[in-house]
CSV table of C-alpha atoms in Angstrom, one decimal:
chain,number,residue,atom,x,y,z
A,249,MET,CA,-16.2,-152.1,-55.8
A,250,PRO,CA,-19.7,-151.6,-57.6
A,251,ASN,CA,-20.2,-152.5,-61.1
A,252,GLN,CA,-20.1,-149.3,-63.4
A,253,TRP,CA,-23.5,-150.6,-65.0
A,254,THR,CA,-26.7,-152.0,-63.5
A,255,GLY,CA,-28.1,-155.5,-64.1
A,256,LYS,CA,-26.7,-158.8,-64.7
A,257,GLY,CA,-23.6,-159.6,-67.0
A,258,ASN,CA,-22.4,-156.0,-67.4
A,259,PRO,CA,-18.8,-155.1,-67.8
A,260,TYR,CA,-16.1,-153.9,-65.5
A,261,THR,CA,-13.4,-151.6,-66.7
A,262,ARG,CA,-9.9,-152.8,-67.1
A,263,GLN,CA,-8.8,-151.1,-63.7
A,264,GLU,CA,-12.0,-152.2,-61.8
A,265,VAL,CA,-10.9,-156.0,-62.7
A,266,ARG,CA,-7.3,-155.2,-61.7
A,267,ASP,CA,-8.5,-153.7,-58.5
A,268,ARG,CA,-10.7,-156.6,-57.7
A,269,LEU,CA,-7.9,-159.0,-58.1
A,270,GLN,CA,-5.6,-156.9,-56.0
A,271,ASN,CA,-8.1,-156.9,-53.3
A,272,THR,CA,-8.0,-160.7,-53.4
A,273,ILE,CA,-4.3,-160.7,-53.2
A,274,ASN,CA,-4.4,-158.0,-50.2
A,275,GLN,CA,-6.7,-160.4,-48.3
A,276,GLN,CA,-3.9,-163.2,-48.5
A,277,LYS,CA,-6.2,-165.1,-51.0
A,278,ALA,CA,-5.4,-166.9,-54.0
A,279,ILE,CA,-7.0,-165.7,-57.3
A,280,ILE,CA,-9.2,-168.3,-58.8
A,281,ALA,CA,-10.4,-168.1,-62.5
A,282,ALA,CA,-12.8,-170.7,-63.9
A,283,GLY,CA,-13.8,-171.7,-67.2
A,284,ALA,CA,-17.4,-172.0,-68.0
A,285,GLY,CA,-19.1,-173.8,-70.9
A,286,THR,CA,-22.8,-173.4,-69.8
A,287,GLY,CA,-24.9,-171.1,-67.9
A,288,ILE,CA,-25.4,-173.5,-65.1
A,289,SER,CA,-21.6,-173.9,-64.7
A,290,ALA,CA,-21.1,-170.2,-64.6
A,291,LYS,CA,-24.0,-169.6,-62.1
A,292,PHE,CA,-22.5,-172.0,-59.5
A,293,ILE,CA,-18.9,-171.2,-60.2
A,294,GLU,CA,-19.7,-167.6,-59.1
A,295,LYS,CA,-21.6,-168.9,-56.1
A,296,GLY,CA,-18.4,-170.8,-55.2
A,297,GLY,CA,-16.5,-167.5,-55.1
A,298,ALA,CA,-14.5,-167.5,-58.3
A,299,ASP,CA,-12.8,-164.1,-59.0
A,300,LEU,CA,-13.1,-164.4,-62.8
A,301,ILE,CA,-15.1,-166.6,-65.2
A,302,ILE,CA,-13.5,-167.2,-68.5
A,303,ILE,CA,-15.5,-168.5,-71.6
A,304,TYR,CA,-13.8,-170.8,-73.9
A,305,ASN,CA,-15.0,-172.3,-77.2
A,306,SER,CA,-13.6,-175.5,-75.6
A,307,GLY,CA,-15.9,-175.5,-72.9
A,308,ARG,CA,-18.8,-176.3,-75.3
A,309,PHE,CA,-16.8,-179.5,-76.3
A,310,ARG,CA,-15.8,-180.2,-72.7
A,311,MET,CA,-19.4,-179.9,-71.3
A,312,ALA,CA,-20.7,-182.1,-74.3
A,313,GLY,CA,-18.4,-184.9,-73.2
A,314,HIS,CA,-15.3,-184.3,-75.4
A,315,GLY,CA,-11.8,-183.6,-74.7
A,316,SER,CA,-11.0,-179.9,-74.3
A,317,SER,CA,-8.5,-180.2,-77.0
A,318,ALA,CA,-11.2,-180.4,-79.6
A,319,GLY,CA,-11.4,-176.5,-79.1
A,320,MET,CA,-8.1,-176.4,-80.9
A,321,MET,CA,-9.3,-178.3,-83.9
A,322,ALA,CA,-11.3,-177.1,-87.0
A,323,TYR,CA,-14.6,-178.3,-85.5
A,324,GLY,CA,-16.3,-175.0,-85.7
A,325,ASP,CA,-15.7,-171.2,-85.4
A,326,ALA,CA,-13.9,-170.6,-82.1
A,327,ASN,CA,-14.6,-166.8,-82.0
A,328,ALA,CA,-18.3,-167.3,-82.7
A,329,GLU,CA,-18.8,-170.1,-80.3
A,330,ALA,CA,-17.2,-168.0,-77.5
A,331,LEU,CA,-19.6,-165.0,-78.2
A,332,SER,CA,-22.7,-167.4,-78.4
A,333,ILE,CA,-22.0,-169.0,-75.0
A,334,GLY,CA,-21.5,-165.5,-73.4
A,335,GLU,CA,-24.5,-163.9,-75.0
A,336,TYR,CA,-27.0,-166.6,-74.5
A,337,GLU,CA,-25.8,-168.6,-71.6
A,338,VAL,CA,-23.2,-166.9,-69.2
A,339,LEU,CA,-23.7,-163.3,-69.2
A,340,PRO,CA,-27.5,-163.3,-68.7
A,341,VAL,CA,-26.9,-165.5,-65.4
A,342,VAL,CA,-23.9,-164.2,-63.8
A,343,GLU,CA,-24.6,-161.5,-61.0
A,344,GLU,CA,-21.4,-159.9,-60.4
A,345,VAL,CA,-18.1,-161.6,-61.3
A,346,PRO,CA,-16.3,-160.3,-64.3
A,347,VAL,CA,-16.7,-162.5,-67.3
A,348,ILE,CA,-13.9,-162.8,-69.7
A,349,CYS,CA,-14.2,-163.8,-73.5
A,350,GLY,CA,-11.8,-166.2,-75.2
A,351,VAL,CA,-10.7,-164.8,-78.6
A,352,TYR,CA,-8.8,-166.7,-81.2
A,353,GLY,CA,-6.3,-164.0,-82.0
A,354,SER,CA,-4.8,-165.6,-85.0
A,355,ASP,CA,-8.1,-166.0,-86.8
A,356,PRO,CA,-7.4,-164.6,-90.3
A,357,ARG,CA,-10.9,-164.1,-91.0
A,358,ARG,CA,-11.6,-161.4,-88.2
A,359,ARG,CA,-10.6,-157.7,-88.2
A,360,MET,CA,-9.4,-158.1,-84.7
A,361,TRP,CA,-10.3,-154.4,-83.7
A,362,HIS,CA,-13.8,-154.9,-84.8
A,363,HIS,CA,-14.2,-158.3,-83.1
A,364,LEU,CA,-13.0,-156.8,-79.9
A,365,LEU,CA,-15.6,-154.0,-80.2
A,366,LYS,CA,-18.2,-156.7,-80.2
A,367,VAL,CA,-16.7,-158.5,-77.3
A,368,ARG,CA,-16.8,-155.3,-75.2
A,369,ASP,CA,-20.2,-154.1,-76.3
A,370,MET,CA,-21.7,-157.6,-75.4
A,371,GLY,CA,-20.7,-157.1,-71.9
A,372,PHE,CA,-17.5,-158.9,-71.4
A,373,SER,CA,-14.8,-157.4,-69.1
A,374,GLY,CA,-11.9,-158.7,-70.8
A,375,ILE,CA,-10.2,-161.2,-73.1
A,376,ASN,CA,-8.3,-164.4,-73.0
A,377,ASN,CA,-6.1,-165.9,-75.9
A,378,PHE,CA,-7.9,-169.1,-76.4
A,379,PRO,CA,-7.5,-171.0,-78.7
A,380,THR,CA,-3.7,-170.4,-78.4
A,381,GLN,CA,-0.9,-171.3,-80.5
A,382,SER,CA,1.3,-171.1,-77.3
A,383,ILE,CA,0.4,-174.7,-76.7
A,384,VAL,CA,1.3,-175.9,-80.2
A,385,ASP,CA,4.8,-176.9,-81.0
A,386,GLY,CA,7.0,-178.8,-83.5
A,387,HIS,CA,6.9,-178.6,-87.1
A,388,PHE,CA,3.3,-177.4,-87.2
A,389,ARG,CA,3.8,-174.4,-85.1
A,390,GLN,CA,6.7,-173.5,-87.3
A,391,VAL,CA,4.1,-173.4,-90.1
A,392,LEU,CA,1.6,-171.5,-88.3
A,393,GLU,CA,4.2,-168.8,-87.5
A,394,GLU,CA,5.6,-168.8,-91.0
A,395,THR,CA,2.3,-168.4,-92.6
A,396,GLY,CA,0.8,-165.6,-90.6
A,397,MET,CA,-1.3,-167.6,-88.1
A,398,GLY,CA,1.2,-167.5,-85.1
A,399,PHE,CA,1.6,-166.5,-81.5
A,400,ASP,CA,2.5,-162.9,-82.6
A,401,LYS,CA,-1.2,-162.4,-83.6
A,402,GLU,CA,-2.2,-163.0,-80.2
A,403,VAL,CA,0.3,-160.7,-78.9
A,404,GLU,CA,-1.2,-158.1,-81.3
A,405,MET,CA,-4.7,-158.7,-80.2
A,406,VAL,CA,-3.6,-158.2,-76.5
A,407,ARG,CA,-2.1,-154.9,-77.6
A,408,LEU,CA,-5.3,-153.8,-79.1
A,409,ALA,CA,-7.4,-155.0,-76.1
A,410,SER,CA,-5.3,-152.7,-73.8
A,411,LYS,CA,-5.9,-149.8,-75.8
A,412,MET,CA,-9.6,-150.5,-75.6
A,413,ASP,CA,-9.5,-150.7,-71.9
A,414,LEU,CA,-10.3,-154.4,-71.9
A,415,PHE,CA,-8.7,-156.5,-69.2
A,416,SER,CA,-6.3,-159.2,-70.5
A,417,ILE,CA,-5.5,-162.6,-69.1
A,418,VAL,CA,-3.3,-164.7,-71.4
A,419,TYR,CA,-1.8,-168.3,-71.8
A,420,VAL,CA,1.9,-168.6,-72.3
A,421,GLY,CA,4.0,-171.8,-72.6
A,422,LYS,CA,7.4,-170.1,-72.3
A,423,PRO,CA,9.3,-167.5,-70.7
A,424,GLU,CA,9.9,-165.5,-74.0
A,425,GLU,CA,6.1,-165.6,-74.6
A,426,ALA,CA,5.4,-164.2,-71.3
A,427,ALA,CA,7.9,-161.3,-72.0
A,428,GLN,CA,6.0,-160.8,-75.4
A,429,MET,CA,2.7,-160.5,-73.6
A,430,ALA,CA,4.0,-158.4,-70.8
A,431,GLU,CA,5.3,-155.8,-73.2
A,432,ALA,CA,2.0,-155.9,-75.2
A,433,GLY,CA,0.1,-154.9,-71.9
A,434,ALA,CA,-1.3,-158.1,-70.6
A,435,ASP,CA,-2.7,-157.7,-67.1
A,436,ALA,CA,-2.4,-161.3,-66.1
A,437,ILE,CA,-0.4,-164.2,-67.5
A,438,ILE,CA,-1.2,-168.0,-67.1
A,439,ALA,CA,1.7,-170.3,-67.0
A,440,HIS,CA,0.1,-173.1,-69.2
A,441,VAL,CA,2.2,-176.3,-68.4
A,442,GLY,CA,0.2,-178.9,-70.5
A,443,THR,CA,-3.2,-180.4,-70.9
A,444,THR,CA,-5.1,-181.0,-67.6
A,445,VAL,CA,-4.6,-184.6,-66.5
A,446,GLY,CA,-7.5,-186.7,-65.0
A,447,GLY,CA,-11.2,-187.4,-65.4
A,448,SER,CA,-12.8,-189.4,-67.9
A,449,ILE,CA,-11.6,-187.4,-71.1
A,450,GLY,CA,-8.2,-185.8,-69.6
A,451,VAL,CA,-5.0,-187.0,-70.6
A,452,VAL,CA,-3.5,-190.0,-68.8
A,453,GLU,CA,-0.2,-188.6,-68.2
A,454,ALA,CA,1.0,-185.1,-67.4
A,455,SER,CA,3.4,-183.5,-70.0
A,456,CYS,CA,5.6,-182.8,-67.1
A,457,SER,CA,6.2,-183.7,-63.5
A,458,MET,CA,5.2,-181.3,-60.6
A,459,ASP,CA,8.6,-180.3,-60.1
A,460,GLU,CA,9.1,-179.4,-63.8
A,461,ALA,CA,5.7,-177.5,-63.5
A,462,ILE,CA,6.9,-175.6,-60.7
A,463,GLU,CA,10.3,-174.8,-62.5
A,464,ARG,CA,8.4,-173.8,-65.8
A,465,SER,CA,5.9,-171.7,-64.0
A,466,GLN,CA,8.4,-169.5,-61.9
A,467,ALA,CA,10.5,-169.1,-65.1
A,468,ILE,CA,7.5,-167.8,-67.0
A,469,MET,CA,6.6,-165.5,-64.1
A,470,ASP,CA,10.2,-164.4,-63.7
A,471,ALA,CA,10.3,-163.2,-67.4
A,472,GLY,CA,7.1,-161.4,-67.3
A,473,LYS,CA,7.7,-159.8,-64.2
A,474,ALA,CA,11.1,-158.4,-65.5
A,475,ILE,CA,8.9,-156.5,-68.0
A,476,ASN,CA,6.1,-155.4,-65.7
A,477,PRO,CA,6.1,-156.3,-62.0
A,478,ASP,CA,2.3,-155.5,-61.6
A,479,ILE,CA,1.2,-158.3,-63.7
A,480,PHE,CA,-1.0,-161.2,-62.1
A,481,PHE,CA,0.5,-164.6,-62.6
A,482,LEU,CA,-1.7,-167.7,-62.4
A,483,ALA,CA,-0.8,-171.6,-62.8
A,484,HIS,CA,-2.6,-173.8,-65.2
A,485,GLY,CA,-2.6,-177.6,-66.5
A,486,GLY,CA,-0.5,-180.6,-66.6
A,487,PRO,CA,-0.2,-182.1,-63.0
A,488,VAL,CA,-2.0,-178.9,-61.4
A,489,ASN,CA,-5.4,-180.3,-61.2
A,490,THR,CA,-6.7,-180.3,-57.6
A,491,PRO,CA,-6.8,-177.7,-54.7
A,492,GLU,CA,-4.0,-179.9,-53.2
A,493,ASP,CA,-1.9,-179.5,-56.4
A,494,VAL,CA,-2.5,-175.8,-56.5
A,495,ARG,CA,-1.4,-175.5,-52.9
A,496,VAL,CA,1.9,-177.1,-53.8
A,497,ILE,CA,2.4,-174.5,-56.7
A,498,LEU,CA,1.6,-171.6,-54.4
A,499,ASP,CA,4.2,-172.9,-51.9
A,500,LYS,CA,6.7,-173.5,-54.2
A,501,THR,CA,6.5,-170.4,-56.6
A,502,ASP,CA,5.4,-166.8,-56.4
A,503,MET,CA,2.3,-167.4,-58.4
A,504,HIS,CA,-1.0,-165.3,-57.3
A,505,GLY,CA,-3.5,-168.3,-58.0
A,506,PHE,CA,-4.9,-170.6,-60.5
A,507,VAL,CA,-6.9,-170.9,-63.7
A,508,GLY,CA,-9.2,-174.1,-63.8
A,509,ALA,CA,-11.2,-175.1,-66.8
A,510,SER,CA,-11.4,-178.9,-66.8
A,511,SER,CA,-10.3,-179.2,-63.4
A,512,LEU,CA,-13.2,-177.1,-62.0
A,513,GLU,CA,-16.0,-177.3,-64.3
A,514,ARG,CA,-15.7,-180.9,-65.9
A,515,MET,CA,-14.3,-182.6,-63.0
A,516,GLY,CA,-17.0,-181.3,-60.6
A,517,VAL,CA,-19.7,-182.5,-63.0
A,518,GLU,CA,-18.1,-185.8,-63.6
A,519,GLN,CA,-17.6,-187.1,-60.0
A,520,SER,CA,-20.8,-185.4,-58.4
A,521,LEU,CA,-23.1,-186.7,-61.1
A,522,THR,CA,-21.5,-190.3,-60.8
A,523,ASP,CA,-21.9,-190.2,-57.0
A,524,LEU,CA,-25.4,-188.8,-57.2
A,525,THR,CA,-26.7,-191.5,-59.6
A,526,ARG,CA,-25.2,-194.3,-57.6
A,527,ARG,CA,-27.0,-193.0,-54.5
A,528,PHE,CA,-30.3,-193.1,-56.5
A,529,LYS,CA,-29.6,-196.5,-57.9
A,530,ALA,CA,-28.7,-197.9,-54.5
A,531,LEU,CA,-32.4,-197.4,-53.4
A,532,THR,CA,-34.5,-200.6,-53.0
A,533,LEU,CA,-38.2,-201.2,-53.3
A,534,ASN,CA,-40.4,-201.9,-50.3
A,535,LYS,CA,-42.6,-204.9,-50.8
């Protein structure tokens, strides 16, 4: 489907993004969304055929050699970082794939309707709720909820985005969160089952087994689908890391695809740079 504008990095309407994803499914192909923290990542993720490119503030930390969880910490302005990566790095180089902006919906310093206008006007085709309280638990999660910085703010953000014709693809950790996001009008729901395992800065042990990831992902999908059967559902995190892992999830659940950030962007860079450098270092001098 042709872009409604001309030139690089311009937006699609909400329905245009949905139509593109539905076309992928109609071809019996998995939807693949990929996080990009740099322009060069976005450029070659697009060449690889990704359906969506998502910009997270954590991408900047990830590609600087730090754990993605740094994006959840008070190490900078998450909303400003995502806009900066989009405006100066990713949107200028992406040719055709819709680009999604990570939005910290519970940020109390933002008039969210105003921030979403900037997101849309910059050329993003949609929003994602990252950083997200859906991956925070325990007493701290309770404190956030009780002090007006909880998950409900992310739900309100998605409701606003829907009214503004912005496509929304959102993280949830529980079936009840999936139901909330479905009621708010989310277009795609990502079943987040934990921090990605592996690589130099990933967690060592998954927060759940593959069997648990399958069960949790399907439960999240069932809850969202009960509200709106037209939502796209994607897997993410925990033990779901490689194409082979995603194959298992697709075989054992009704998921439509996968969202990869560390597992696509960081893992690809880590191994390829290591291997290429070793090949150079294996060279010997002719005497």
